[in-house]
Amino acid sequence: MDIGQLTDLLLQKNKKLSDLTDVARKQQQLEVKIKATRAEIATKDMEIKCLQKHLKAAEQLLGTALHQAKDKLSSFDRANKGSVMSEDIIKYAHKISASCSTAAPLNWTPGDQRRPYPQDIEMKCGWLGQLNNSETNVKDQILKPPAQLGTDGIQIPSFSSNSQWQKGNQSMDLATLTEKRNMEDVDVMSSDSSSSDSSDSSGVND
Amino acid sequence: MTQQLPPMLTQKTINLNDESVRFQVELEFVQCLANPNYLNFIAQRGYFKETTFINYLKYLLYWKEATYVKYLRYPQCLHTLELLQHAEFRNELVNAPCAKFIEDQMLLHWQFYTRKRVRVQQSMMETARQQNTQDNARSVVGKT
């Protein structure tokens, strides 16, 4: 080979080497940029995570507050549904205290006949007692509660002389409940033998 | 013992199909349930074993509504009515000691408010008396 060719080859190689160093330098610069960008991404990621935590905490707080508010609203609704006029309450309180039905009279002693429930005399004087004693000539007095909840079998039969309660009778008989009470031993009602209850018949609407 | 009967009850015919009559009959019956001796009576005659009667007791729960409660003179009957919805309670009521226990508890509860009021009054009188003696002592000391 002659010297010219060698020089050409040498110059080519030199050129290639200098190109390659250029490329390497550019790559270095890019590498620096890449590192900077990665660092930025990392900081942004941290910020996002931080925000996420805050959001979750806020969501929890709001959820609790919402739940409590819903509870309060439902209790408001319940209270409004059951609202009663204060005068009605006072009237009712007066009614149940005046007849000593819910609080004993101040001068009550253990021998006193008064009781916090309706007794023999009151039961006899009321409608239930009258169903026994009335001289009715009604023929078809079969009283039934409304036909719901399986009460179809309940009957209060009419009172003729042969309507005495029979042993095998499966139907409930409101009237003869009081009749039987009158006929049964008074011993069962040991505390109720003779009532000096001053109130009038129980239960009837004033 | 004679009692003056309300005028409507002296009618010869009582129409049981009349709504107002039925209302009053049920009102009386539900309040009679407050009487533990009556409950014992009913239990001993086996009424609590009949499904129709049990359903009737469940039907009577309508007295708990505000529009009906205001007619009850003995609102404690509602508590008994609630207890009667349970079979164990109905079965226990056959025993006389059970009814007696319930009656005793009812009486004690009935007297509770009165006794508390008497106690409060006594304590107020006591404090008033102590106040008086203190005032007297001070005035005596002031004079000397």
XYZ file of C-alpha atoms in Angstrom:
350
model
C 0.000 0.000 0.000
C 1.253 3.418 -0.609
C 1.458 6.292 1.777
C -1.509 8.226 0.278
C -3.916 5.408 0.981
C -2.611 4.996 4.513
C -3.056 8.715 5.165
C -6.595 8.528 3.811
C -7.392 5.588 6.039
C -5.870 7.418 8.990
C -7.869 10.558 8.283
C -11.064 8.501 7.954
C -10.456 6.822 11.295
C -9.716 10.169 12.901
C -12.939 11.581 11.518
C -14.894 8.569 12.812
C -13.340 8.923 16.235
C -14.124 12.629 16.452
C -17.737 11.901 15.367
C -18.001 9.261 18.015
C -16.710 11.628 20.711
C -19.306 14.172 19.596
C -21.988 11.574 19.974
C -20.649 10.571 23.362
C -20.651 14.184 24.537
C -24.225 14.674 23.368
C -25.229 11.490 25.120
C -23.626 12.731 28.279
C -25.661 15.909 28.130
C -28.822 13.948 27.537
C -27.957 11.697 30.444
C -27.696 14.748 32.701
C -31.094 15.956 31.514
C -32.599 12.530 32.101
C -31.337 12.488 35.672
C -32.763 15.941 36.345
C -36.132 14.923 34.931
C -36.172 11.761 37.008
C -35.500 13.792 40.135
C -38.407 16.090 39.243
C -40.679 13.114 38.708
C -39.725 11.777 42.099
C -40.585 15.049 43.849
C -43.875 15.277 41.987
C -44.688 11.722 42.996
C -44.086 12.635 46.627
C -46.372 15.618 46.302
C -49.096 13.479 44.740
C -48.839 10.952 47.539
C -49.112 13.728 50.075
C -52.227 15.075 48.398
C -53.684 11.599 48.292
C -53.272 11.241 52.044
C -54.958 14.561 52.620
C -57.814 13.603 50.353
C -58.362 10.359 52.187
C -58.387 12.091 55.537
C -60.842 14.684 54.240
C -63.050 11.958 52.801
C -63.143 10.209 56.139
C -64.033 13.367 58.006
C -66.747 14.234 55.541
C -68.084 10.703 55.665
C -68.370 10.820 59.457
C -69.963 14.244 59.388
C -72.444 13.099 56.745
C -73.347 9.993 58.696
C -73.947 12.015 61.851
C -75.988 14.532 59.928
C -78.122 11.736 58.473
C -78.675 10.322 61.936
C -79.705 13.738 63.171
C -82.098 14.195 60.281
C -83.705 10.834 60.865
C -84.124 11.611 64.553
C -85.672 14.966 63.579
C -88.141 13.100 61.386
C -88.943 10.646 64.146
C -89.435 13.464 66.631
C -91.691 15.354 64.261
C -93.781 12.278 63.591
C -94.361 11.731 67.265
C -94.951 15.341 68.130
C -97.777 15.963 70.542
C -99.291 19.195 71.646
C -98.051 20.160 75.084
C -101.608 20.804 76.209
C -102.564 17.253 75.292
C -99.724 15.919 77.373
C -100.701 18.055 80.322
C -104.333 17.029 79.999
C -103.375 13.381 79.876
C -101.010 13.728 82.812
C -103.789 15.369 84.763
C -106.191 12.590 83.813
C -104.000 9.743 84.908
C -102.937 11.398 88.142
C -106.350 12.625 89.181
C -107.776 9.140 89.485
C -104.645 7.807 91.239
C -104.200 5.239 88.527
C -100.465 5.739 88.034
C -99.363 7.229 91.358
C -100.634 6.217 94.745
C -102.709 8.714 96.723
C -100.750 10.433 99.465
C -102.716 8.848 102.263
C -102.528 5.266 100.988
C -101.827 2.627 103.628
C -101.515 -1.125 103.208
C -105.137 -1.741 104.136
C -106.475 0.542 101.464
C -108.547 -1.125 98.759
C -107.516 1.172 95.974
C -105.294 -0.330 93.327
C -103.470 0.759 90.212
C -105.690 -1.396 87.992
C -109.409 -1.808 87.400
C -111.028 -4.055 89.942
C -114.118 -6.223 90.263
C -116.597 -3.462 90.849
C -115.326 -1.365 87.998
C -115.354 -4.315 85.631
C -118.927 -5.125 86.559
C -120.050 -1.568 86.008
C -118.504 -1.243 82.610
C -119.621 -2.457 79.212
C -118.169 -5.906 79.812
C -120.326 -6.355 82.866
C -123.347 -4.974 81.062
C -122.986 -7.507 78.313
C -123.816 -10.067 80.947
C -126.600 -8.265 82.639
C -128.380 -6.579 79.829
C -131.846 -7.843 78.939
C -131.097 -7.811 75.305
C -133.316 -9.350 72.774
C -130.863 -9.035 69.984
C -130.553 -12.068 67.830
C -127.442 -11.759 65.826
C -125.015 -10.117 68.187
C -121.917 -11.826 67.003
C -119.221 -9.257 67.388
C -116.017 -9.805 65.557
C -112.941 -7.668 65.543
C -111.930 -6.747 62.022
C -111.003 -9.805 60.005
C -107.275 -9.454 60.251
C -104.469 -11.155 62.089
C -106.349 -14.390 62.443
C -109.016 -13.176 64.812
C -111.786 -14.623 62.745
C -112.586 -17.156 65.397
C -113.259 -14.580 68.086
C -116.914 -14.342 68.933
C -118.911 -12.615 71.577
C -122.189 -14.458 71.362
C -125.510 -13.014 72.248
C -126.893 -13.434 75.671
C -129.928 -15.566 75.928
C -130.480 -17.887 78.848
C -128.841 -20.850 77.149
C -125.712 -19.084 76.133
C -123.753 -20.237 79.149
C -120.156 -20.934 78.518
C -119.623 -24.559 77.705
C -116.508 -26.505 78.422
C -115.759 -27.523 74.915
C -116.297 -24.085 73.475
C -113.275 -22.975 71.575
C -114.279 -19.396 70.970
C -113.196 -16.634 73.265
C -116.053 -15.094 75.091
C -115.388 -11.631 76.406
C -118.665 -11.283 78.207
C -118.589 -14.599 79.959
C -115.083 -13.851 81.157
C -116.609 -11.329 83.518
C -119.573 -13.589 84.207
C -117.302 -16.398 85.220
C -115.338 -14.018 87.381
C -118.476 -13.123 89.219
C -119.305 -16.739 89.786
C -115.873 -17.994 90.713
C -114.289 -17.936 94.138
C -113.712 -14.504 95.419
C -110.620 -15.983 97.013
C -108.911 -15.613 93.675
C -109.281 -11.890 94.059
C -108.249 -11.785 97.653
C -107.323 -8.170 97.637
C -110.380 -7.019 95.769
C -113.197 -8.226 97.974
C -114.968 -4.996 98.507
C -113.656 -2.004 96.791
C -114.204 1.387 98.133
C -112.818 2.863 95.007
C -114.091 6.320 94.621
C -113.639 6.630 90.914
C -116.396 5.732 88.537
C -116.306 2.920 86.027
C -112.953 2.340 84.557
C -111.905 2.770 81.057
C -114.913 4.591 79.757
C -113.835 7.687 77.988
C -114.452 10.772 80.057
C -122.972 -1.241 96.545
C -125.145 0.746 94.223
C -123.678 2.851 91.526
C -125.273 5.210 89.141
C -125.077 3.648 85.699
C -124.287 5.843 82.747
C -127.476 6.519 80.809
C -126.502 4.611 77.662
C -126.108 1.416 79.617
C -129.687 1.391 80.776
C -130.876 0.885 77.249
C -132.490 -2.452 76.751
C -130.717 -3.314 73.566
C -126.961 -2.988 73.259
C -125.845 -3.056 69.683
C -122.512 -4.831 69.744
C -121.927 -4.173 66.093
C -121.870 -0.467 66.769
C -118.323 0.820 66.370
C -118.462 3.060 69.417
C -119.684 0.207 71.597
C -116.965 -2.056 70.321
C -114.433 0.679 70.986
C -115.535 0.963 74.583
C -115.643 -2.773 75.093
C -112.098 -3.143 73.815
C -110.989 -0.132 75.818
C -112.297 -1.774 78.967
C -110.856 -5.138 78.167
C -107.378 -3.857 77.396
C -107.319 -1.960 80.675
C -108.538 -4.991 82.593
C -105.310 -6.624 81.457
C -103.537 -4.378 83.966
C -105.089 -6.446 86.746
C -102.712 -9.319 87.476
C -105.411 -11.294 89.271
C -107.594 -11.108 86.197
C -104.696 -12.323 84.085
C -104.238 -15.253 86.443
C -107.952 -15.963 86.136
C -107.791 -15.990 82.343
C -104.656 -18.123 82.340
C -106.178 -20.730 84.610
C -109.130 -21.107 82.315
C -106.864 -21.868 79.398
C -107.635 -18.856 77.264
C -103.953 -18.220 76.679
C -103.656 -21.494 74.851
C -106.073 -20.532 72.095
C -104.582 -19.117 68.921
C -107.599 -16.879 68.417
C -107.046 -15.284 71.802
C -103.350 -14.829 71.147
C -104.137 -13.170 67.840
C -106.653 -10.958 69.598
C -103.962 -9.839 72.037
C -101.748 -8.983 69.092
C -104.624 -7.064 67.502
C -105.059 -5.077 70.715
C -101.571 -3.621 70.300
C -103.212 -0.795 68.342
C -103.883 0.847 71.677
C -100.203 1.854 71.719
C -100.738 4.455 69.038
C -100.927 8.068 70.137
C -104.499 8.521 68.913
C -105.687 5.662 71.132
C -103.393 5.939 74.139
C -105.018 9.141 75.280
C -108.177 7.222 76.182
C -106.433 4.887 78.590
C -106.776 5.682 82.239
C -104.451 2.827 83.188
C -101.618 3.078 80.661
C -99.673 0.416 82.556
C -101.940 -2.116 80.843
C -99.886 -1.565 77.693
C -96.818 -2.933 79.417
C -98.732 -6.040 80.417
C -100.081 -6.316 76.882
C -96.554 -6.263 75.493
C -95.472 -8.934 77.943
C -98.473 -11.034 77.001
C -97.184 -11.267 73.457
C -94.558 -13.701 74.758
C -95.500 -17.320 75.292
C -93.278 -17.739 78.372
C -95.099 -14.969 80.179
C -98.500 -16.401 79.306
C -97.458 -19.821 80.524
C -96.124 -18.444 83.805
C -99.330 -16.578 84.572
C -101.102 -19.819 85.415
C -99.249 -19.795 88.727
C -100.838 -17.727 91.468
C -97.482 -16.758 93.042
C -96.483 -15.237 89.729
C -99.585 -13.058 89.680
C -98.993 -12.126 93.307
C -95.418 -11.114 92.530
C -96.546 -8.955 89.641
C -99.180 -7.348 91.826
C -96.632 -6.604 94.564
C -94.250 -5.041 92.091
C -97.036 -2.952 90.598
C -98.037 -1.703 94.017
C -94.480 -0.832 94.950
C -93.990 1.023 91.718
C -97.319 2.787 92.199
C -96.185 4.031 95.575
C -92.705 4.957 94.423
C -93.476 8.474 93.261
C -95.520 9.262 96.354
C -92.757 8.023 98.643
C -90.123 9.972 96.771
C -92.228 13.106 97.043
C -92.670 12.572 100.772
C -88.915 12.121 101.142
C -88.200 15.286 99.175
C -90.690 17.220 101.293
C -89.110 15.920 104.477
C -85.625 16.850 103.334
C -86.834 20.334 102.398
C -88.399 20.751 105.826
C -85.183 19.544 107.389
C -83.068 22.096 105.523
C -85.563 24.849 106.339
C -85.392 23.936 110.026
C -81.604 23.944 110.000
C -81.630 27.307 108.292
C -83.910 28.658 110.995
C -81.707 27.421 113.828
C -78.631 28.926 112.181
C -80.358 32.275 111.768
C -81.467 32.217 115.380
C -77.943 31.421 116.572
C -76.521 34.289 114.525
C -79.050 36.775 115.816
C -78.333 35.719 119.409
C -74.587 36.150 118.840
C -75.213 39.508 117.216
C -77.140 40.763 120.173
C -74.552 39.835 122.774
